Amino acid sequence: MTLLRPRAPGWHPPALAPDYRSTRLRAPTAPPLTLPSAGVELTGPVFGHGDLGPLDGDLHLNFAQQGESALGPRIRVHGKVVDEDDRPVTGALIEVWQANAGGRYRHMKDGYLAPLDPNFGGCGRVLTDAEGRYAFRTIQPGPYPWPNGGNDWRPAHIHLSLFGRAFAQRLVTQLYFEGDPFIPHCPILCAIPRPEARDRLTARLDLDATEPMDTVAWRFDIVLRGVAQTPFETQPEGQ
Amino acid sequence: MRETPSQTAGPYLHIGMTDAAGPALIGSRMRRDGARGEAVTLVGRVIDGDGAPVTDALIELWQPDAEGRFPPGSDPSLSNLGRAACDDEGCYMFETVRPGAVPGAGAPHGAMMIYARGMNRALHLRCYFEGDPANAGDPLLRAAGARARTLIARRDGAVWRLDIRLQGANETAFLDV
């Protein structure tokens, strides 16, 4: 008996994607082991609002000096987190991190020419509500060049990390913005073989949800792997 | 609807997944004073296909407490979830306790995931402990055959060590989770 929804082959990007140079020495070559039907991967951590600070979901302000705000187009990213069986995932921890509006990360190892914004840290975290919904405020990140053997530029993107109910549902991915001309040129995004799968990582402009004269909304729904809720069910007596 | 596809956590994962920009929600010191069970310092080095240390990886460890329990109802002095960023030599370290057996889930073990630049999907592995008599009957270790030893931490002086080789000779037996 397995409690995890099997993964469709060719849906996720393969470990080895030669056009994304860093995969060449980091992709395992041996076939992975099949997970037994029960394991600690079927349980997972539980997070609560006590784990979060009041400004954790507001990247405009969570690194800014008093009375100041991050530079860049003001956006709000929102959506719903469900599992593959369309059940809302409540209390899911979503961690986000990104470059600033000029495409520069607040990271020791990022040496890009674009300056840091003294009022932008570039990270945040939120929990999904009782319907699986989430939202955070940030600025639209800029594209930036990266060393991949040629003239490579990342499309504007936001990194997301999600904890669902089970460790086996862990998802780390990136959100891109509808209409970004760098999208078809990105070897990281294009490592995903199917166009309909790549499209799932594109946030849509959501004019109806914008705050007029304030903040543009982008919609990004997320689906976590389907998993049964009671991983260590004991066998009924007599079986 | 199918799962949202994965993308790499990239080279700057520390911004969002460690305490680089604020107080850590999930750290490498999982064990606090009063935690039950055998204290374990788990260390290891992550190595790429050229034998070079992977200095920008992040490891997560998810494990039961010393009595095989998960929250709610597990040891309040233990965080069952830990995160450790690799240092400039590719080394990670967790301060935890030796996990207990979970009924029906094989020999005692922790689940681990690795995130890094150049990993389109995070890699899953497990950490078992050398010398546990239950290892012989564990379904995953049995299925792994000769590769099982890449999933078993060994005593190394005062610490337990599990090195992780991403590619090539003695490549870690990763899991299809």
Short mmCIF file of C-alpha atoms in Angstrom, two decimals:
data_model
loop_
_atom_site.label_atom_id
_atom_site.label_comp_id
_atom_site.label_asym_id
_atom_site.label_seq_id
_atom_site.Cartn_x
_atom_site.Cartn_y
_atom_site.Cartn_z
CA MET A 1 0.00 0.00 0.00
CA THR A 2 1.37 3.37 -0.91
CA LEU A 3 0.08 6.60 0.56
CA LEU A 4 1.86 8.96 -1.79
CA ARG A 5 0.51 9.86 -5.19
CA PRO A 6 3.05 8.53 -7.70
CA ARG A 7 4.88 11.20 -9.66
CA ALA A 8 4.33 11.41 -13.40
CA PRO A 9 7.58 10.88 -15.29
CA GLY A 10 8.84 13.92 -17.16
CA TRP A 11 6.85 16.43 -15.13
CA HIS A 12 9.56 17.82 -12.86
CA PRO A 13 12.88 18.94 -14.33
CA PRO A 14 15.39 16.06 -14.52
CA ALA A 15 18.40 16.12 -12.18
CA LEU A 16 20.75 16.48 -15.13
CA ALA A 17 19.96 19.38 -17.45
CA PRO A 18 23.26 20.13 -19.28
CA ASP A 19 22.17 23.62 -20.40
CA TYR A 20 22.02 24.48 -16.71
CA ARG A 21 25.71 23.97 -16.14
CA SER A 22 25.67 23.51 -12.36
CA THR A 23 23.62 20.31 -12.70
CA ARG A 24 26.48 18.46 -14.42
CA LEU A 25 28.47 17.62 -11.29
CA ARG A 26 25.54 17.58 -8.89
CA ALA A 27 23.07 15.22 -10.58
CA PRO A 28 23.08 11.67 -9.17
CA THR A 29 23.71 9.02 -11.81
CA ALA A 30 22.41 5.88 -10.08
CA PRO A 31 18.68 5.16 -10.07
CA PRO A 32 16.93 6.31 -6.88
CA LEU A 33 15.64 3.77 -4.36
CA THR A 34 11.90 3.23 -4.14
CA LEU A 35 10.46 4.47 -0.85
CA PRO A 36 8.83 1.78 1.28
CA SER A 37 5.14 2.31 1.97
CA ALA A 38 5.75 3.71 5.45
CA GLY A 39 8.43 6.07 6.57
CA VAL A 40 9.07 9.23 8.48
CA GLU A 41 8.67 11.12 5.19
CA LEU A 42 4.91 10.72 5.58
CA THR A 43 4.84 12.91 8.66
CA GLY A 44 5.78 16.56 8.80
CA PRO A 45 6.23 19.61 11.00
CA VAL A 46 3.36 21.82 12.12
CA PHE A 47 3.75 25.58 12.18
CA GLY A 48 1.59 28.19 13.88
CA HIS A 49 1.20 31.95 13.92
CA GLY A 50 3.46 32.07 16.98
CA ASP A 51 6.32 31.10 14.67
CA LEU A 52 5.93 34.24 12.55
CA GLY A 53 6.59 37.92 13.20
CA PRO A 54 3.98 40.59 12.39
CA LEU A 55 5.86 41.87 9.32
CA ASP A 56 7.09 38.51 8.02
CA GLY A 57 4.65 38.67 5.10
CA ASP A 58 5.39 42.30 4.21
CA LEU A 59 8.68 42.67 2.34
CA HIS A 60 7.94 46.36 1.75
CA LEU A 61 8.50 46.99 5.43
CA ASN A 62 10.18 44.03 7.14
CA PHE A 63 13.72 45.27 6.49
CA ALA A 64 12.95 48.99 6.08
CA GLN A 65 13.93 51.88 8.32
CA GLN A 66 11.09 53.46 10.27
CA GLY A 67 8.94 55.46 7.86
CA GLU A 68 10.64 54.08 4.74
CA SER A 69 9.81 51.31 2.26
CA ALA A 70 11.55 49.08 -0.26
CA LEU A 71 12.17 50.50 -3.74
CA GLY A 72 10.44 49.04 -6.77
CA PRO A 73 7.02 48.19 -8.20
CA ARG A 74 4.73 47.43 -5.28
CA ILE A 75 3.11 44.01 -5.70
CA ARG A 76 1.05 41.54 -3.73
CA VAL A 77 1.37 37.84 -4.53
CA HIS A 78 -1.57 35.70 -3.52
CA GLY A 79 -3.11 32.34 -4.26
CA LYS A 80 -4.28 29.05 -2.90
CA VAL A 81 -2.35 25.96 -1.86
CA VAL A 82 -4.11 22.65 -2.50
CA ASP A 83 -2.92 19.07 -2.83
CA GLU A 84 -3.29 16.89 -5.91
CA ASP A 85 -6.68 15.74 -4.62
CA ASP A 86 -7.78 19.40 -4.56
CA ARG A 87 -7.89 19.56 -0.77
CA PRO A 88 -6.78 22.93 0.65
CA VAL A 89 -3.50 22.71 2.55
CA THR A 90 -4.05 24.73 5.70
CA GLY A 91 -1.28 26.04 7.94
CA ALA A 92 1.34 25.46 5.24
CA LEU A 93 4.53 27.44 5.82
CA ILE A 94 5.63 29.37 2.73
CA GLU A 95 9.07 30.95 2.82
CA VAL A 96 9.99 33.39 0.05
CA TRP A 97 13.22 35.06 -1.02
CA GLN A 98 14.17 37.19 -3.98
CA ALA A 99 16.44 39.81 -5.55
CA ASN A 100 15.62 43.49 -5.21
CA ALA A 101 14.14 45.66 -7.97
CA GLY A 102 17.60 46.00 -9.57
CA GLY A 103 18.18 42.23 -9.61
CA ARG A 104 20.59 42.15 -6.66
CA TYR A 105 20.35 39.74 -3.73
CA ARG A 106 21.26 40.67 -0.19
CA HIS A 107 23.82 37.87 -0.07
CA MET A 108 27.57 37.83 0.54
CA LYS A 109 28.21 35.94 -2.68
CA ASP A 110 26.15 38.13 -5.01
CA GLY A 111 28.52 40.60 -6.65
CA TYR A 112 26.18 41.99 -9.34
CA LEU A 113 26.68 45.68 -10.23
CA ALA A 114 23.16 46.69 -9.25
CA PRO A 115 23.12 48.27 -5.78
CA LEU A 116 21.53 46.91 -2.65
CA ASP A 117 18.42 48.66 -1.42
CA PRO A 118 19.01 49.59 2.23
CA ASN A 119 15.29 49.10 2.88
CA PHE A 120 14.91 45.67 1.29
CA GLY A 121 16.00 42.38 2.85
CA GLY A 122 14.37 40.10 0.31
CA CYS A 123 12.85 37.41 2.47
CA GLY A 124 9.54 36.68 4.14
CA ARG A 125 7.23 33.91 5.31
CA VAL A 126 3.51 33.35 5.61
CA LEU A 127 1.10 30.58 6.59
CA THR A 128 -1.92 29.48 4.56
CA ASP A 129 -5.31 30.09 6.16
CA ALA A 130 -8.22 27.71 6.77
CA GLU A 131 -9.02 27.69 3.02
CA GLY A 132 -5.41 27.23 1.98
CA ARG A 133 -5.04 30.87 0.90
CA TYR A 134 -1.91 32.95 1.32
CA ALA A 135 -0.71 36.43 0.42
CA PHE A 136 2.45 38.48 0.85
CA ARG A 137 3.49 41.99 -0.16
CA THR A 138 6.78 42.60 -1.89
CA ILE A 139 8.35 44.52 -4.76
CA GLN A 140 8.73 43.10 -8.24
CA PRO A 141 12.27 41.73 -8.48
CA GLY A 142 14.50 42.60 -11.43
CA PRO A 143 16.11 40.18 -13.91
CA TYR A 144 19.85 39.67 -13.53
CA PRO A 145 22.80 38.06 -15.31
CA TRP A 146 24.35 34.85 -13.98
CA PRO A 147 27.39 32.75 -14.80
CA ASN A 148 26.32 29.75 -16.87
CA GLY A 149 28.95 29.73 -19.63
CA GLY A 150 27.33 32.34 -21.87
CA ASN A 151 25.17 35.46 -21.76
CA ASP A 152 22.51 34.17 -19.40
CA TRP A 153 19.88 36.28 -17.65
CA ARG A 154 17.36 35.03 -15.13
CA PRO A 155 13.78 36.11 -15.67
CA ALA A 156 12.41 38.04 -12.70
CA HIS A 157 11.46 35.43 -10.12
CA ILE A 158 10.62 34.79 -6.48
CA HIS A 159 11.86 31.64 -4.72
CA LEU A 160 9.27 29.75 -2.67
CA SER A 161 9.68 26.91 -0.18
CA LEU A 162 6.60 25.08 1.12
CA PHE A 163 5.96 22.68 3.96
CA GLY A 164 2.70 20.75 3.62
CA ARG A 165 1.48 18.04 5.98
CA ALA A 166 4.23 15.56 5.16
CA PHE A 167 7.96 15.86 4.54
CA ALA A 168 7.31 14.03 1.24
CA GLN A 169 5.28 17.05 0.11
CA ARG A 170 8.17 19.50 0.46
CA LEU A 171 8.31 21.79 -2.52
CA VAL A 172 10.90 24.38 -3.46
CA THR A 173 10.20 26.24 -6.66
CA GLN A 174 10.27 29.63 -8.36
CA LEU A 175 7.50 31.96 -9.43
CA TYR A 176 7.85 33.86 -12.71
CA PHE A 177 5.81 36.76 -14.06
CA GLU A 178 3.46 36.49 -17.02
CA GLY A 179 4.86 38.23 -20.08
CA ASP A 180 8.52 38.33 -18.98
CA PRO A 181 10.57 38.20 -22.24
CA PHE A 182 13.41 36.31 -20.51
CA ILE A 183 11.19 33.31 -19.75
CA PRO A 184 11.77 31.31 -22.98
CA HIS A 185 15.55 31.85 -22.68
CA CYS A 186 15.99 30.55 -19.14
CA PRO A 187 17.82 27.19 -18.95
CA ILE A 188 16.63 26.67 -15.37
CA LEU A 189 12.95 27.07 -16.21
CA CYS A 190 13.37 25.30 -19.56
CA ALA A 191 14.80 22.25 -17.76
CA ILE A 192 11.11 21.44 -17.17
CA PRO A 193 10.27 19.43 -20.30
CA ARG A 194 6.57 20.14 -20.76
CA PRO A 195 5.26 23.61 -21.69
CA GLU A 196 2.12 23.10 -19.59
CA ALA A 197 4.30 22.34 -16.57
CA ARG A 198 6.48 25.41 -17.15
CA ASP A 199 3.33 27.48 -17.48
CA ARG A 200 2.30 26.45 -13.96
CA LEU A 201 5.18 28.55 -12.62
CA THR A 202 3.92 31.75 -14.22
CA ALA A 203 2.00 34.12 -11.95
CA ARG A 204 -0.90 35.94 -13.65
CA LEU A 205 -1.66 39.61 -13.37
CA ASP A 206 -4.81 39.83 -11.21
CA LEU A 207 -6.26 43.28 -11.84
CA ASP A 208 -9.41 42.53 -9.83
CA ALA A 209 -7.32 41.97 -6.70
CA THR A 210 -5.14 45.06 -7.04
CA GLU A 211 -5.33 47.78 -4.44
CA PRO A 212 -6.04 50.88 -6.57
CA MET A 213 -3.34 53.58 -6.42
CA ASP A 214 -1.27 51.26 -4.21
CA THR A 215 -0.30 47.70 -5.13
CA VAL A 216 -0.63 45.38 -8.16
CA ALA A 217 -1.77 41.82 -7.46
CA TRP A 218 -0.35 38.65 -9.02
CA ARG A 219 -2.08 35.31 -8.64
CA PHE A 220 -0.05 32.16 -8.08
CA ASP A 221 -1.77 28.92 -7.10
CA ILE A 222 0.31 26.02 -5.82
CA VAL A 223 -0.35 22.29 -5.82
CA LEU A 224 1.47 20.00 -3.39
CA ARG A 225 1.81 16.29 -3.86
CA GLY A 226 -1.17 14.19 -2.78
CA VAL A 227 -0.61 12.25 0.43
CA ALA A 228 -2.86 10.43 2.87
CA GLN A 229 -3.37 12.19 6.18
CA THR A 230 -2.81 9.25 8.51
CA PRO A 231 0.52 7.74 7.56
CA PHE A 232 0.99 5.10 10.26
CA GLU A 233 -2.42 3.43 10.22
CA THR A 234 -2.29 0.10 11.95
CA GLN A 235 -3.68 -2.89 10.13
CA PRO A 236 -7.23 -3.80 11.18
CA GLU A 237 -7.31 -6.82 13.45
CA GLY A 238 -7.46 -10.16 11.71
CA GLN A 239 -5.53 -9.03 8.63
CA MET B 1 -4.33 18.61 -10.77
CA ARG B 2 -0.66 17.72 -10.85
CA GLU B 3 1.88 19.02 -8.40
CA THR B 4 3.58 22.37 -9.05
CA PRO B 5 6.93 21.63 -10.71
CA SER B 6 10.14 22.03 -8.75
CA GLN B 7 12.94 24.52 -9.38
CA THR B 8 16.34 24.84 -7.80
CA ALA B 9 16.67 26.70 -4.51
CA GLY B 10 19.67 28.45 -6.12
CA PRO B 11 22.90 29.79 -4.65
CA TYR B 12 21.19 32.34 -2.39
CA LEU B 13 18.88 29.97 -0.53
CA HIS B 14 20.38 31.21 2.75
CA ILE B 15 18.33 34.41 2.46
CA GLY B 16 15.04 32.59 2.75
CA MET B 17 15.90 29.30 4.44
CA THR B 18 18.39 30.27 7.17
CA ASP B 19 18.67 33.07 9.67
CA ALA B 20 20.65 35.26 7.23
CA ALA B 21 17.98 37.98 7.43
CA GLY B 22 16.43 37.51 10.85
CA PRO B 23 15.82 35.05 13.67
CA ALA B 24 15.96 31.43 12.60
CA LEU B 25 12.67 29.57 12.53
CA ILE B 26 14.45 26.29 11.86
CA GLY B 27 18.05 25.85 12.98
CA SER B 28 20.74 23.19 13.25
CA ARG B 29 20.56 23.00 17.05
CA MET B 30 17.51 20.75 17.42
CA ARG B 31 18.27 19.47 20.90
CA ARG B 32 17.77 21.67 23.94
CA ASP B 33 18.69 21.06 27.57
CA GLY B 34 16.57 18.26 28.95
CA ALA B 35 15.99 16.50 25.63
CA ARG B 36 15.46 12.80 26.21
CA GLY B 37 17.64 10.12 24.68
CA GLU B 38 21.20 9.86 23.43
CA ALA B 39 22.65 13.21 22.34
CA VAL B 40 23.98 13.04 18.79
CA THR B 41 26.17 15.46 16.89
CA LEU B 42 25.63 14.50 13.27
CA VAL B 43 28.19 15.82 10.81
CA GLY B 44 29.13 15.19 7.21
CA ARG B 45 30.49 16.64 4.04
CA VAL B 46 28.65 17.06 0.75
CA ILE B 47 30.84 16.24 -2.27
CA ASP B 48 30.16 16.74 -5.99
CA GLY B 49 31.10 14.60 -9.00
CA ASP B 50 34.61 16.11 -9.11
CA GLY B 51 35.20 15.34 -5.44
CA ALA B 52 34.88 19.04 -4.60
CA PRO B 53 32.99 20.16 -1.50
CA VAL B 54 29.51 21.59 -2.11
CA THR B 55 29.70 24.79 -0.11
CA ASP B 56 26.31 26.26 -0.94
CA ALA B 57 23.99 23.37 -0.04
CA LEU B 58 21.39 23.34 2.71
CA ILE B 59 20.34 20.14 4.47
CA GLU B 60 17.07 19.50 6.26
CA LEU B 61 16.68 16.75 8.82
CA TRP B 62 13.25 15.53 9.91
CA GLN B 63 13.22 12.83 12.57
CA PRO B 64 11.23 11.33 15.44
CA ASP B 65 12.27 11.96 19.03
CA ALA B 66 14.16 9.36 21.07
CA GLU B 67 10.89 7.49 21.65
CA GLY B 68 9.85 7.44 18.01
CA ARG B 69 7.29 10.22 18.31
CA PHE B 70 6.41 13.26 16.21
CA PRO B 71 4.54 16.39 17.30
CA PRO B 72 2.07 16.78 18.81
CA GLY B 73 2.98 14.77 21.89
CA SER B 74 6.70 14.39 21.25
CA ASP B 75 9.60 15.61 23.40
CA PRO B 76 9.16 19.40 23.83
CA SER B 77 12.92 19.78 24.26
CA LEU B 78 13.58 18.53 20.75
CA SER B 79 12.80 20.24 17.47
CA ASN B 80 12.04 17.35 15.12
CA LEU B 81 13.01 19.52 12.16
CA GLY B 82 16.48 20.95 11.63
CA ARG B 83 18.30 22.86 8.94
CA ALA B 84 22.04 23.20 8.44
CA ALA B 85 23.84 25.18 5.74
CA CYS B 86 27.11 23.72 4.49
CA ASP B 87 30.24 25.72 5.33
CA ASP B 88 33.16 26.60 3.08
CA GLU B 89 34.40 23.01 3.31
CA GLY B 90 31.02 21.55 2.39
CA CYS B 91 30.41 20.40 5.96
CA TYR B 92 27.12 20.35 7.85
CA MET B 93 26.37 19.73 11.52
CA PHE B 94 23.21 18.98 13.50
CA GLU B 95 22.90 18.85 17.28
CA THR B 96 20.13 16.35 17.85
CA VAL B 97 19.26 13.07 19.58
CA ARG B 98 19.34 9.57 18.27
CA PRO B 99 15.92 8.88 16.74
CA GLY B 100 13.74 6.15 18.20
CA ALA B 101 11.92 3.47 16.25
CA VAL B 102 8.57 4.42 14.74
CA PRO B 103 6.18 1.43 14.78
CA GLY B 104 5.86 0.01 11.28
CA ALA B 105 8.52 2.28 9.79
CA GLY B 106 11.63 0.09 9.91
CA ALA B 107 14.88 0.77 11.73
CA PRO B 108 15.33 4.13 13.47
CA HIS B 109 16.25 6.85 11.00
CA GLY B 110 15.93 10.47 10.10
CA ALA B 111 14.79 11.76 6.70
CA MET B 112 17.06 14.25 4.97
CA MET B 113 16.73 16.55 1.99
CA ILE B 114 19.44 18.52 0.19
CA TYR B 115 18.83 21.80 -1.60
CA ALA B 116 21.43 23.61 -3.69
CA ARG B 117 22.26 25.45 -6.87
CA GLY B 118 22.36 22.87 -9.65
CA MET B 119 19.69 20.69 -8.07
CA ASN B 120 16.49 21.04 -10.05
CA ARG B 121 14.78 18.97 -7.40
CA ALA B 122 15.85 18.57 -3.82
CA LEU B 123 17.41 15.17 -3.13
CA HIS B 124 15.96 12.84 -0.49
CA LEU B 125 18.03 10.47 1.59
CA ARG B 126 17.91 8.86 5.03
CA CYS B 127 20.28 8.67 7.94
CA TYR B 128 20.41 5.34 9.81
CA PHE B 129 22.86 4.56 12.60
CA GLU B 130 25.57 1.93 12.41
CA GLY B 131 25.27 -0.92 14.87
CA ASP B 132 21.50 -0.79 15.28
CA PRO B 133 20.32 -4.41 15.16
CA ALA B 134 17.10 -3.29 13.44
CA ASN B 135 19.05 -2.17 10.36
CA ALA B 136 19.26 -5.76 9.14
CA GLY B 137 15.48 -5.96 8.77
CA ASP B 138 14.84 -2.47 7.44
CA PRO B 139 13.00 -2.65 4.09
CA LEU B 140 14.81 0.29 2.51
CA LEU B 141 18.29 -0.83 3.57
CA ARG B 142 17.54 -4.34 2.33
CA ALA B 143 16.39 -3.01 -1.02
CA ALA B 144 19.51 -0.83 -1.24
CA GLY B 145 21.84 -3.83 -1.05
CA ALA B 146 25.50 -2.75 -1.21
CA ARG B 147 24.42 0.90 -1.49
CA ALA B 148 22.87 0.74 2.00
CA ARG B 149 26.15 1.77 3.62
CA THR B 150 25.82 5.24 2.04
CA LEU B 151 22.77 5.82 4.24
CA ILE B 152 24.27 4.67 7.54
CA ALA B 153 26.04 7.16 9.81
CA ARG B 154 29.15 5.88 11.59
CA ARG B 155 30.74 6.89 14.85
CA ASP B 156 33.75 9.13 14.30
CA GLY B 157 35.20 9.96 17.71
CA ALA B 158 32.59 11.99 19.56
CA VAL B 159 30.35 12.55 16.55
CA TRP B 160 28.31 10.57 14.05
CA ARG B 161 29.30 11.08 10.42
CA LEU B 162 27.32 10.73 7.22
CA ASP B 163 29.05 12.08 4.11
CA ILE B 164 26.91 12.69 1.06
CA ARG B 165 28.32 12.04 -2.40
CA LEU B 166 26.16 13.47 -5.15
CA GLN B 167 27.74 11.64 -8.06
CA GLY B 168 30.27 8.95 -8.97
CA ALA B 169 32.07 6.38 -6.81
CA ASN B 170 30.19 5.65 -3.57
CA GLU B 171 27.35 7.87 -4.71
CA THR B 172 24.71 8.20 -2.01
CA ALA B 173 21.62 6.06 -2.58
CA PHE B 174 19.03 8.80 -2.96
CA LEU B 175 15.33 8.05 -2.57
CA ASP B 176 12.52 8.42 -5.04
CA VAL B 177 10.17 10.18 -2.64
#
